[in-house]
């Protein structure tokens, strides 16, 4: 069965710091990978996705993620965070020919002004 | 363009009561999903429907039933609510023609079972 593990449950950073949030998955086949963001009081929105090709994908708001197949990882990065990045971030996975989409437990990011 | 619409937004039930959460999407999407969100647990998939007429269990289906009424609508029913079902419920849809389509979420239903 597929699963997603996000190791950082709560991250606190100062503005302009660099960010890396970890995501590891388990699945017996090729996958599609997603990062979603949930701002306070809102529903989830897509940040970026990977399904094939260049393992370094760029998303909205300056976020990027790198798919490392050998490590089953899809870590989210941003070189310089802003206060407005305060939110909860979720990694998600589905098999490349599967509709079942599973989420990790999320990482709550708090940016200090 | 309404996207994914969930009703109601808030609901309080007593243990043992039943209710149906409604979800409709106007994007002509094939796949629809129900998730529950609990603090520290992320989003857990309850049921999903890959296409009209099909439904499949997710990670936490016990205590729930679903109906894919047509392509637009996907309802979630609690037959006998329990306090453990207190949660925020999100409906989502996806075009899913290539399986890598992103999810579009509704605004959620906050359910409290006393």
mmCIF file of C-alpha atoms in Angstrom:
data_model
loop_
_atom_site.group_PDB
_atom_site.id
_atom_site.type_symbol
_atom_site.label_atom_id
_atom_site.label_comp_id
_atom_site.label_asym_id
_atom_site.label_seq_id
_atom_site.Cartn_x
_atom_site.Cartn_y
_atom_site.Cartn_z
ATOM 1 C CA UNK A 1 0.000 0.000 0.000
ATOM 2 C CA UNK A 2 1.177 3.481 -0.746
ATOM 3 C CA UNK A 3 2.169 5.827 2.063
ATOM 4 C CA UNK A 4 3.705 9.251 2.544
ATOM 5 C CA UNK A 5 5.942 10.374 5.371
ATOM 6 C CA UNK A 6 6.660 13.982 6.240
ATOM 7 C CA UNK A 7 9.332 14.119 8.893
ATOM 8 C CA UNK A 8 9.014 17.732 9.972
ATOM 9 C CA UNK A 9 5.781 18.311 11.826
ATOM 10 C CA UNK A 10 6.402 21.909 12.817
ATOM 11 C CA UNK A 11 9.055 24.254 11.410
ATOM 12 C CA UNK A 12 9.793 27.779 12.588
ATOM 13 C CA UNK A 13 11.972 30.063 10.482
ATOM 14 C CA UNK A 14 12.796 33.731 10.214
ATOM 15 C CA UNK A 15 12.048 35.681 7.074
ATOM 16 C CA UNK A 16 14.700 35.284 4.348
ATOM 17 C CA UNK A 17 15.805 31.903 5.707
ATOM 18 C CA UNK A 18 16.006 28.960 3.321
ATOM 19 C CA UNK A 19 13.428 26.205 3.564
ATOM 20 C CA UNK A 20 13.519 22.489 2.943
ATOM 21 C CA UNK A 21 10.630 20.227 3.902
ATOM 22 C CA UNK A 22 11.108 16.496 3.672
ATOM 23 C CA UNK A 23 8.778 14.028 1.994
ATOM 24 C CA UNK A 24 9.347 10.318 1.486
ATOM 25 C CA UNK A 25 6.904 7.933 -0.114
ATOM 26 C CA UNK A 26 6.362 4.238 -0.412
ATOM 27 C CA UNK A 27 4.832 2.761 -3.555
ATOM 28 C CA UNK A 28 5.612 -0.245 -5.721
ATOM 29 C CA UNK A 29 5.719 1.471 -9.102
ATOM 30 C CA UNK A 30 5.994 4.786 -10.888
ATOM 31 C CA UNK A 31 4.348 7.683 -9.139
ATOM 32 C CA UNK A 32 2.949 11.158 -9.435
ATOM 33 C CA UNK A 33 3.986 13.477 -6.610
ATOM 34 C CA UNK A 34 2.388 16.675 -5.373
ATOM 35 C CA UNK A 35 2.895 19.410 -2.829
ATOM 36 C CA UNK A 36 -0.146 21.305 -1.586
ATOM 37 C CA UNK A 37 -0.362 24.317 0.704
ATOM 38 C CA UNK A 38 -3.142 25.219 3.115
ATOM 39 C CA UNK A 39 -3.195 28.814 4.340
ATOM 40 C CA UNK A 40 -4.979 29.459 7.639
ATOM 41 C CA UNK A 41 -8.718 29.036 7.272
ATOM 42 C CA UNK A 42 -8.526 27.967 3.644
ATOM 43 C CA UNK A 43 -8.654 24.753 1.652
ATOM 44 C CA UNK A 44 -5.653 23.097 0.011
ATOM 45 C CA UNK A 45 -4.104 24.526 -3.138
ATOM 46 C CA UNK A 46 -1.576 22.933 -5.469
ATOM 47 C CA UNK A 47 2.001 24.242 -5.197
ATOM 48 C CA UNK A 48 3.646 21.949 -7.726
ATOM 49 C CA UNK A 49 3.622 18.430 -9.109
ATOM 50 C CA UNK A 50 5.940 15.889 -10.679
ATOM 51 C CA UNK A 51 4.857 13.130 -13.038
ATOM 52 C CA UNK A 52 7.728 12.641 -15.498
ATOM 53 C CA UNK A 53 10.749 14.321 -17.059
ATOM 54 C CA UNK A 54 13.000 16.792 -15.252
ATOM 55 C CA UNK A 55 13.111 15.718 -11.588
ATOM 56 C CA UNK A 56 13.471 19.340 -10.495
ATOM 57 C CA UNK A 57 10.076 20.982 -10.712
ATOM 58 C CA UNK A 58 9.196 24.576 -10.109
ATOM 59 C CA UNK A 59 5.896 25.717 -8.684
ATOM 60 C CA UNK A 60 4.129 28.859 -7.674
ATOM 61 C CA UNK A 61 5.447 31.485 -5.251
ATOM 62 C CA UNK A 62 9.101 30.524 -5.742
ATOM 63 C CA UNK A 63 8.784 26.946 -4.484
ATOM 64 C CA UNK A 64 10.547 24.031 -6.102
ATOM 65 C CA UNK A 65 10.902 20.329 -5.387
ATOM 66 C CA UNK A 66 13.305 17.619 -6.439
ATOM 67 C CA UNK A 67 12.289 14.037 -7.111
ATOM 68 C CA UNK A 68 15.056 11.607 -6.146
ATOM 69 C CA UNK A 69 13.871 8.193 -7.233
ATOM 70 C CA UNK A 70 16.630 6.257 -5.469
ATOM 71 C CA UNK A 71 15.667 7.844 -2.157
ATOM 72 C CA UNK A 72 11.899 7.781 -2.729
ATOM 73 C CA UNK A 73 11.956 11.453 -1.822
ATOM 74 C CA UNK A 74 10.305 14.640 -3.056
ATOM 75 C CA UNK A 75 11.562 17.460 -0.848
ATOM 76 C CA UNK A 76 10.138 20.950 -1.086
ATOM 77 C CA UNK A 77 12.497 23.940 -1.130
ATOM 78 C CA UNK A 78 12.414 27.704 -1.194
ATOM 79 C CA UNK A 79 15.593 29.818 -1.088
ATOM 80 C CA UNK A 80 14.132 32.699 0.912
ATOM 81 C CA UNK A 81 10.850 32.450 2.803
ATOM 82 C CA UNK A 82 8.420 35.261 3.489
ATOM 83 C CA UNK A 83 6.019 35.829 6.358
ATOM 84 C CA UNK A 84 3.181 35.079 3.928
ATOM 85 C CA UNK A 85 4.494 31.518 3.534
ATOM 86 C CA UNK A 86 3.137 30.698 6.980
ATOM 87 C CA UNK A 87 0.859 27.744 6.250
ATOM 88 C CA UNK A 88 0.604 23.980 6.411
ATOM 89 C CA UNK A 89 2.276 22.007 3.629
ATOM 90 C CA UNK A 90 1.219 18.564 2.472
ATOM 91 C CA UNK A 91 2.991 16.071 0.278
ATOM 92 C CA UNK A 92 0.814 13.634 -1.699
ATOM 93 C CA UNK A 93 1.343 10.647 -3.986
ATOM 94 C CA UNK A 94 -0.555 8.407 -6.345
ATOM 95 C CA UNK A 95 0.501 5.638 -8.659
ATOM 96 C CA UNK A 96 1.033 6.829 -12.208
ATOM 97 C CA UNK A 97 -2.027 4.855 -13.314
ATOM 98 C CA UNK A 98 -4.020 5.054 -10.106
ATOM 99 C CA UNK A 99 -6.685 7.489 -8.950
ATOM 100 C CA UNK A 100 -6.056 6.875 -5.241
ATOM 101 C CA UNK A 101 -4.215 9.916 -3.844
ATOM 102 C CA UNK A 102 -2.679 9.667 -0.375
ATOM 103 C CA UNK A 103 -1.419 12.579 1.723
ATOM 104 C CA UNK A 104 1.241 12.907 4.372
ATOM 105 C CA UNK A 105 0.456 14.276 7.819
ATOM 106 C CA UNK A 106 1.574 17.766 6.894
ATOM 107 C CA UNK A 107 4.209 20.221 8.070
ATOM 108 C CA UNK A 108 3.109 23.356 9.819
ATOM 109 C CA UNK A 109 5.437 26.219 8.820
ATOM 110 C CA UNK A 110 5.600 29.363 10.898
ATOM 111 C CA UNK A 111 7.618 32.321 9.584
ATOM 112 C CA UNK A 112 8.710 34.938 12.080
ATOM 113 C CA UNK A 113 8.572 38.508 10.751
ATOM 114 C CA UNK B 1 -17.139 29.341 -11.844
ATOM 115 C CA UNK B 2 -18.040 27.731 -8.503
ATOM 116 C CA UNK B 3 -15.548 24.827 -8.637
ATOM 117 C CA UNK B 4 -16.243 22.348 -5.819
ATOM 118 C CA UNK B 5 -19.184 23.175 -3.563
ATOM 119 C CA UNK B 6 -19.763 21.457 -0.228
ATOM 120 C CA UNK B 7 -22.784 21.710 2.022
ATOM 121 C CA UNK B 8 -23.261 22.268 4.865
ATOM 122 C CA UNK B 9 -20.297 24.319 6.107
ATOM 123 C CA UNK B 10 -20.909 23.463 9.749
ATOM 124 C CA UNK B 11 -22.868 20.712 11.455
ATOM 125 C CA UNK B 12 -23.319 19.484 14.997
ATOM 126 C CA UNK B 13 -24.690 15.990 15.532
ATOM 127 C CA UNK B 14 -25.470 13.872 18.537
ATOM 128 C CA UNK B 15 -24.014 10.387 18.779
ATOM 129 C CA UNK B 16 -26.115 7.995 16.738
ATOM 130 C CA UNK B 17 -27.629 10.576 14.430
ATOM 131 C CA UNK B 18 -27.198 10.298 10.683
ATOM 132 C CA UNK B 19 -26.441 12.866 8.035
ATOM 133 C CA UNK B 20 -25.271 13.289 4.462
ATOM 134 C CA UNK B 21 -22.566 15.663 3.334
ATOM 135 C CA UNK B 22 -23.145 16.934 -0.162
ATOM 136 C CA UNK B 23 -20.511 17.736 -2.773
ATOM 137 C CA UNK B 24 -20.898 18.974 -6.321
ATOM 138 C CA UNK B 25 -18.378 20.089 -8.933
ATOM 139 C CA UNK B 26 -18.997 21.998 -12.126
ATOM 140 C CA UNK B 27 -15.674 21.316 -13.875
ATOM 141 C CA UNK B 28 -16.754 18.110 -15.627
ATOM 142 C CA UNK B 29 -14.146 16.195 -13.622
ATOM 143 C CA UNK B 30 -14.083 12.408 -13.688
ATOM 144 C CA UNK B 31 -12.721 11.654 -10.220
ATOM 145 C CA UNK B 32 -14.080 12.763 -6.871
ATOM 146 C CA UNK B 33 -12.804 12.243 -3.344
ATOM 147 C CA UNK B 34 -13.732 12.561 0.305
ATOM 148 C CA UNK B 35 -11.017 13.296 2.866
ATOM 149 C CA UNK B 36 -11.106 14.032 6.548
ATOM 150 C CA UNK B 37 -8.601 16.362 8.169
ATOM 151 C CA UNK B 38 -7.647 16.012 11.818
ATOM 152 C CA UNK B 39 -4.890 17.843 13.723
ATOM 153 C CA UNK B 40 -1.586 16.017 13.398
ATOM 154 C CA UNK B 41 -3.088 13.410 11.060
ATOM 155 C CA UNK B 42 -3.075 15.305 7.779
ATOM 156 C CA UNK B 43 -5.704 14.381 5.222
ATOM 157 C CA UNK B 44 -6.930 10.816 5.199
ATOM 158 C CA UNK B 45 -8.824 9.420 2.262
ATOM 159 C CA UNK B 46 -12.247 8.044 3.146
ATOM 160 C CA UNK B 47 -13.647 7.065 -0.261
ATOM 161 C CA UNK B 48 -13.058 8.005 -3.843
ATOM 162 C CA UNK B 49 -14.811 7.625 -7.159
ATOM 163 C CA UNK B 50 -12.744 7.308 -10.314
ATOM 164 C CA UNK B 51 -15.758 7.753 -12.547
ATOM 165 C CA UNK B 52 -19.529 7.930 -12.478
ATOM 166 C CA UNK B 53 -20.907 4.664 -11.169
ATOM 167 C CA UNK B 54 -17.767 3.507 -9.351
ATOM 168 C CA UNK B 55 -16.614 3.987 -5.780
ATOM 169 C CA UNK B 56 -13.622 2.618 -3.857
ATOM 170 C CA UNK B 57 -12.527 2.559 -0.247
ATOM 171 C CA UNK B 58 -9.710 4.774 0.879
ATOM 172 C CA UNK B 59 -7.659 4.634 4.074
ATOM 173 C CA UNK B 60 -10.437 5.143 6.630
ATOM 174 C CA UNK B 61 -13.803 4.012 5.159
ATOM 175 C CA UNK B 62 -15.355 2.483 8.297
ATOM 176 C CA UNK B 63 -18.491 4.260 9.455
ATOM 177 C CA UNK B 64 -19.063 5.984 6.111
ATOM 178 C CA UNK B 65 -20.909 5.323 2.873
ATOM 179 C CA UNK B 66 -20.779 7.216 -0.403
ATOM 180 C CA UNK B 67 -22.869 7.678 -3.494
ATOM 181 C CA UNK B 68 -21.694 8.945 -6.855
ATOM 182 C CA UNK B 69 -25.095 10.188 -7.917
ATOM 183 C CA UNK B 70 -23.921 11.444 -11.308
ATOM 184 C CA UNK B 71 -20.762 12.937 -12.717
ATOM 185 C CA UNK B 72 -21.234 16.171 -10.757
ATOM 186 C CA UNK B 73 -22.227 14.911 -7.320
ATOM 187 C CA UNK B 74 -20.540 12.724 -4.708
ATOM 188 C CA UNK B 75 -22.170 12.457 -1.292
ATOM 189 C CA UNK B 76 -20.808 11.127 1.989
ATOM 190 C CA UNK B 77 -23.173 9.573 4.536
ATOM 191 C CA UNK B 78 -22.674 8.915 8.213
ATOM 192 C CA UNK B 79 -25.302 6.370 9.237
ATOM 193 C CA UNK B 80 -24.669 6.515 12.972
ATOM 194 C CA UNK B 81 -22.342 9.328 13.946
ATOM 195 C CA UNK B 82 -19.666 8.791 16.601
ATOM 196 C CA UNK B 83 -17.483 11.335 18.431
ATOM 197 C CA UNK B 84 -14.457 9.896 16.579
ATOM 198 C CA UNK B 85 -15.985 11.285 13.389
ATOM 199 C CA UNK B 86 -15.615 14.848 14.610
ATOM 200 C CA UNK B 87 -13.441 16.338 11.906
ATOM 201 C CA UNK B 88 -13.219 18.682 8.953
ATOM 202 C CA UNK B 89 -14.353 16.953 5.784
ATOM 203 C CA UNK B 90 -13.078 17.989 2.377
ATOM 204 C CA UNK B 91 -14.462 16.985 -0.966
ATOM 205 C CA UNK B 92 -12.158 17.204 -3.973
ATOM 206 C CA UNK B 93 -12.302 16.501 -7.672
ATOM 207 C CA UNK B 94 -9.770 15.824 -10.388
ATOM 208 C CA UNK B 95 -9.883 15.662 -14.151
ATOM 209 C CA UNK B 96 -7.764 12.510 -13.829
ATOM 210 C CA UNK B 97 -7.488 11.819 -17.535
ATOM 211 C CA UNK B 98 -3.751 11.246 -17.068
ATOM 212 C CA UNK B 99 -3.777 10.399 -13.346
ATOM 213 C CA UNK B 100 -1.489 13.350 -12.609
ATOM 214 C CA UNK B 101 -4.182 15.983 -12.575
ATOM 215 C CA UNK B 102 -4.229 18.020 -9.363
ATOM 216 C CA UNK B 103 -7.056 17.953 -6.867
ATOM 217 C CA UNK B 104 -9.481 20.855 -6.590
ATOM 218 C CA UNK B 105 -10.855 21.146 -3.083
ATOM 219 C CA UNK B 106 -14.073 22.439 -1.646
ATOM 220 C CA UNK B 107 -14.122 24.713 1.381
ATOM 221 C CA UNK B 108 -14.789 21.945 3.853
ATOM 222 C CA UNK B 109 -17.482 20.888 6.297
ATOM 223 C CA UNK B 110 -16.701 21.182 9.979
ATOM 224 C CA UNK B 111 -18.546 18.380 11.767
ATOM 225 C CA UNK B 112 -18.821 18.011 15.524
ATOM 226 C CA UNK B 113 -20.324 14.885 17.076
ATOM 227 C CA UNK B 114 -21.230 15.170 20.755
#
